Amino acid sequence: MSTALVTGASRGLGAVFADRLARDGMDLVLVARDRAGLERTAAAARRHGVSAEVLAADLSTPAGRAAAEDRLADPYRPVEMLVNNAGVENSDVFVEADLHDLQSQIDTNITAVMSLTHAALPGMIARGSGSVINVASFAGYLPAPGSTYASTKAWVLAFTDTMAASLPGTGVGMIALCPGRMRTGKHDAPAAPSPLWLDPAAVVDQCLRDLGRGRTLCTPGWLYRSVVGALEAPRRSMRAAARLAGRGRAKHGADAPPSTTRPAPVRTAA
Ligand SMILES: NC(=O)c1ccc[n+]([C@@H]2O[C@H](COP(=O)([O-])OP(=O)(O)OC[C@H]3O[C@@H](n4cnc5c(N)ncnc54)[C@H](OP(=O)(O)O)[C@@H]3O)[C@@H](O)[C@H]2O)c1
């Protein structure tokens, strides 16, 4: 049996991830602040015959992140999948928002994603297998009025892009999940079906399917997928160009660390 660590598993999309991974036979480590919510998710997971640890931690704090990092880096209890799902959306108007709340959002949505991934990757790379799912948002593409939430999710998208480009050949996969509005209970969703409102279970299914296919970006729902597909077209060309440039650099030895003593190449006349 392999193990997945899911952040933000006390409710919402994280609980749906936990349920699906438990049904797939994965043991779980469940992280969030609300211990009672985590225990509910863990009890539901155990009904599928897997083990579920509860790790109550506030990922906006160094101590909370350290607890999750230690668990991820434990060589005796390897974690094969990290789901960076915990996220907060501070909807206050930027100039009126409490600076501490904005910083806490950055620490949860960005710092925790970075530090947990940093803790998980070395073991995954050493074992030659593993996967990381980073939950971003369609908001990361939207230049709509708002505060800092969208920019935290834009960071998650850019971070995953860079990491995914750095991991080929390691056996480790990374994907950014980029959903639009979901019926997780966080927002007042209309009762009527709408292509704008996604079913969290379908979002998780799509994400795991795309991860299995080696994709690095998952945008569930035809409406969001067509918009992101158009926005991503030029970036796909940039990624291909970056891959080619990277191969060229390696071929010409330019990946060697820069040396201050090495003389600059001198172009001589034929
Ligand atoms: N719902 C949407 O429409 C939507 C759309 C696009 C993207 N997303 C993203 O999807 C993810 C899940 O969203 P959701 O709708 O399921 O949200 P949710 O119902 O509000 O759940 C958020 C989860 O994150 C955890 N969390 C928040 N702050 C935390 C902290 N400081 N430390 C540890 N855990 C923390 C919460 O647990 P505790 O409160 O127990 O700590 C909870 O389990 C988020 O990253 C969100 O930005 C959501």
XYZ file of C-alpha atoms and ligand atoms in Angstrom:
318
model
C 0.000 0.000 0.000
C 1.255 3.500 -0.725
C 0.567 6.659 1.235
C -0.824 10.048 0.258
C -0.615 13.196 2.376
C -3.562 15.509 1.710
C -3.627 19.042 3.091
C -6.921 20.784 3.749
C -8.565 17.395 4.290
C -10.976 18.485 7.046
C -13.684 19.376 4.494
C -14.313 20.396 0.890
C -12.126 19.257 -1.983
C -9.464 17.823 0.360
C -12.011 15.454 1.925
C -13.121 14.408 -1.573
C -9.485 13.720 -2.546
C -9.064 11.667 0.640
C -12.183 9.614 -0.051
C -11.173 8.871 -3.640
C -7.564 7.952 -2.716
C -8.806 5.692 0.097
C -11.144 3.937 -2.362
C -8.069 3.476 -4.584
C -6.376 1.726 -1.631
C -3.966 4.437 -0.506
C -3.148 4.985 3.154
C -3.626 8.599 4.168
C -2.070 11.362 6.224
C -4.666 14.105 6.645
C -3.589 17.645 7.465
C -5.628 20.734 8.453
C -6.364 22.744 11.607
C -9.795 21.355 12.493
C -9.055 18.035 14.208
C -12.733 17.039 14.397
C -13.114 17.551 10.648
C -9.967 15.504 10.012
C -11.262 12.717 12.249
C -14.507 12.626 10.221
C -12.542 12.334 6.963
C -10.256 9.688 8.514
C -13.191 7.605 9.795
C -14.792 7.638 6.333
C -11.458 6.631 4.737
C -10.904 3.738 7.156
C -14.198 2.219 6.002
C -12.353 1.485 2.727
C -9.813 -0.636 4.635
C -6.902 1.821 4.586
C -5.123 3.524 7.468
C -5.629 7.241 8.023
C -3.410 9.373 10.267
C -4.627 12.743 11.480
C -2.077 15.554 11.632
C -3.655 18.725 13.012
C -1.448 21.597 11.911
C -1.816 25.232 10.927
C 0.077 25.496 7.648
C 0.198 29.278 7.876
C 2.718 28.925 10.723
C 6.336 27.682 10.660
C 5.562 25.131 13.406
C 2.565 23.722 11.546
C 4.506 23.447 8.297
C 7.445 21.818 10.123
C 5.154 19.062 11.454
C 3.939 18.254 7.939
C 7.454 18.553 6.461
C 8.831 16.104 9.058
C 6.129 13.577 8.200
C 6.813 13.946 4.466
C 10.571 13.532 4.898
C 10.358 10.509 7.225
C 12.356 7.821 5.375
C 10.716 5.000 7.373
C 7.171 6.019 6.406
C 7.456 7.139 2.783
C 4.776 9.331 1.261
C 4.247 8.596 -2.439
C 1.702 11.327 -3.139
C 1.421 14.880 -1.832
C -1.794 16.788 -2.446
C -1.235 20.479 -1.715
C -4.908 21.375 -1.455
C -5.236 23.614 1.636
C -6.088 27.127 0.578
C -7.789 30.259 1.831
C -9.582 32.906 -0.162
C -9.517 36.275 1.551
C -12.231 38.240 -0.205
C -11.761 41.542 1.656
C -11.024 44.604 -0.481
C -7.226 44.808 -0.647
C -6.768 48.234 0.955
C -9.205 47.367 3.753
C -7.869 43.849 4.374
C -5.879 43.122 7.500
C -2.231 42.746 6.485
C -1.800 39.820 8.871
C -4.693 37.981 7.158
C -3.173 38.619 3.729
C 0.201 37.309 4.915
C -1.484 34.264 6.421
C -3.145 33.590 3.053
C 0.262 33.791 1.334
C 1.759 31.457 3.943
C -1.014 28.897 3.421
C -1.448 29.169 -0.353
C 2.225 29.684 -1.303
C 4.748 29.073 1.486
C 3.183 25.770 2.553
C 3.031 24.529 -1.063
C 6.706 25.359 -1.505
C 7.932 23.966 1.816
C 5.898 20.746 1.729
C 6.974 20.076 -1.850
C 10.576 20.773 -0.829
C 10.241 18.222 1.977
C 8.563 15.570 -0.179
C 10.623 15.646 -3.375
C 14.026 14.359 -2.181
C 12.561 11.047 -0.971
C 10.397 10.683 -4.091
C 13.368 11.358 -6.369
C 15.572 8.940 -4.418
C 12.881 6.237 -4.720
C 12.368 7.069 -8.412
C 8.607 7.512 -8.054
C 5.992 9.796 -6.586
C 3.589 12.550 -7.458
C 2.593 16.007 -6.295
C -0.782 17.631 -6.977
C -0.915 21.392 -6.444
C -4.405 22.840 -6.261
C -4.382 26.178 -8.067
C -7.479 27.915 -9.430
C -8.910 29.340 -12.632
C -8.643 32.621 -10.700
C -4.873 32.403 -11.257
C -5.523 33.298 -14.922
C -8.085 36.026 -14.271
C -7.191 39.703 -14.207
C -10.493 40.365 -12.425
C -11.040 42.857 -9.597
C -10.103 41.367 -6.249
C -7.322 41.113 -3.749
C -4.349 38.758 -3.447
C -6.015 35.322 -3.766
C -5.704 35.161 -7.565
C -2.018 36.054 -7.427
C -1.328 33.250 -4.928
C -2.907 30.787 -7.362
C -0.954 32.280 -10.292
C 2.155 31.469 -8.252
C 0.999 27.854 -7.813
C 0.571 27.563 -11.598
C 4.009 29.068 -12.341
C 5.713 27.013 -9.623
C 4.214 23.765 -10.925
C 5.262 24.674 -14.472
C 8.875 25.152 -13.402
C 8.978 22.063 -11.206
C 7.313 19.857 -13.828
C 9.914 21.031 -16.347
C 12.661 20.087 -13.878
C 11.427 16.589 -13.009
C 11.490 14.550 -16.250
C 13.680 11.480 -15.834
C 13.193 11.351 -12.050
C 10.064 9.183 -12.050
C 8.239 11.931 -10.147
C 5.230 13.703 -11.655
C 3.701 17.033 -10.743
C 0.409 18.544 -11.842
C -1.420 21.810 -11.182
C -5.163 21.370 -10.739
C -6.918 24.464 -11.993
C -10.632 24.295 -11.218
C -13.194 27.022 -11.640
C -16.004 27.340 -9.110
C -16.705 24.046 -7.315
C -19.630 22.861 -5.227
C -17.474 22.209 -2.143
C -19.808 24.065 0.187
C -17.546 27.100 0.401
C -19.657 29.205 -1.960
C -23.411 29.567 -2.442
C -23.792 27.517 -5.587
C -27.003 27.609 -7.630
C -29.148 24.476 -7.392
C -29.490 24.256 -11.183
C -26.682 22.593 -13.147
C -24.276 25.073 -14.722
C -21.008 24.633 -16.628
C -19.551 27.259 -14.264
C -20.093 25.064 -11.178
C -18.023 21.884 -11.005
C -18.686 18.690 -9.067
C -15.653 18.131 -6.753
C -15.699 14.339 -7.253
C -15.517 14.832 -11.038
C -12.693 17.358 -10.522
C -10.693 14.814 -8.501
C -11.354 12.053 -11.082
C -10.143 14.278 -13.906
C -7.057 15.340 -11.960
C -5.980 11.780 -11.173
C -6.635 10.734 -14.774
C -4.517 13.602 -16.134
C -1.761 12.893 -13.594
C -1.719 9.270 -14.770
C -1.332 10.461 -18.359
C 1.736 12.511 -17.385
C 0.005 15.875 -17.846
C 1.193 18.839 -15.801
C -1.994 20.941 -15.896
C -5.566 19.800 -15.307
C -8.507 22.109 -16.013
C -11.782 20.270 -15.380
C -14.994 21.303 -17.143
C -15.358 22.021 -20.881
C -15.920 25.752 -20.388
C -12.857 26.374 -18.225
C -10.782 23.948 -20.312
C -11.493 25.828 -23.546
C -10.569 29.212 -22.008
C -7.381 27.882 -20.389
C -6.527 25.967 -23.579
C -6.557 29.254 -25.522
C -4.568 31.103 -22.837
C -2.033 28.279 -22.610
C -1.335 28.064 -26.366
C 1.501 30.618 -26.403
C 2.903 29.209 -23.153
C 3.062 25.746 -24.726
C 5.371 27.207 -27.405
C 7.465 28.889 -24.681
C 7.774 25.577 -22.828
C 8.906 23.799 -25.991
C 11.430 26.595 -26.657
C 12.707 26.407 -23.059
C 13.132 22.630 -23.381
C 15.117 23.050 -26.606
C 17.237 25.839 -25.105
C 17.895 23.642 -22.063
C 19.050 20.782 -24.259
C 21.286 23.180 -26.229
C 22.840 24.519 -23.050
C 23.607 21.008 -21.779
C 25.140 20.047 -25.136
C 27.490 23.033 -25.112
C 28.530 22.629 -21.502
C 26.942 25.925 -20.502
C 25.233 24.209 -17.539
C 28.594 24.112 -15.748
C 28.720 26.517 -12.813
C 29.924 29.966 -13.883
C 33.585 30.507 -13.168
C 35.177 33.884 -12.608
C 38.587 32.514 -13.544
C 37.571 30.951 -16.854
C 38.626 33.290 -19.674
C 35.884 34.580 -21.933
C 35.824 32.801 -25.307
C 37.852 34.694 -27.899
C 36.563 34.754 -31.446
C 39.568 34.376 -33.761
C 39.641 35.169 -37.450
C 39.770 32.127 -39.725
N -14.281 26.051 -3.971
C -13.938 26.593 -5.131
O -14.791 27.078 -5.892
C -12.488 26.597 -5.555
C -12.177 26.989 -6.865
C -10.857 26.939 -7.295
C -9.876 26.531 -6.430
N -10.190 26.194 -5.151
C -9.106 25.766 -4.276
O -9.352 24.436 -3.886
C -8.793 24.189 -2.600
C -9.868 23.615 -1.692
O -10.946 24.511 -1.673
P -12.322 24.175 -0.928
O -13.409 24.765 -1.724
O -12.368 22.749 -0.555
O -12.123 25.091 0.375
P -12.642 24.883 1.867
O -13.890 24.103 1.895
O -12.632 26.243 2.484
O -11.479 23.996 2.502
C -10.210 24.520 2.671
C -9.360 23.504 3.399
O -8.071 24.110 3.633
C -7.771 23.985 5.023
N -6.969 25.105 5.497
C -7.231 26.417 5.368
N -6.309 27.150 6.014
C -5.435 26.248 6.564
C -4.280 26.383 7.350
N -3.815 27.586 7.745
N -3.629 25.272 7.747
C -4.091 24.043 7.377
N -5.176 23.855 6.624
C -5.846 24.954 6.226
C -9.130 23.955 5.712
O -9.039 23.261 6.943
P -9.068 23.928 8.402
O -9.965 25.116 8.352
O -9.543 22.798 9.248
O -7.644 24.279 8.691
C -9.948 23.123 4.738
O -9.760 21.758 4.985
C -8.226 25.522 -2.127
O -6.845 25.575 -2.409
C -8.969 26.534 -2.991
O -8.244 27.735 -3.141
C -11.458 26.202 -4.697
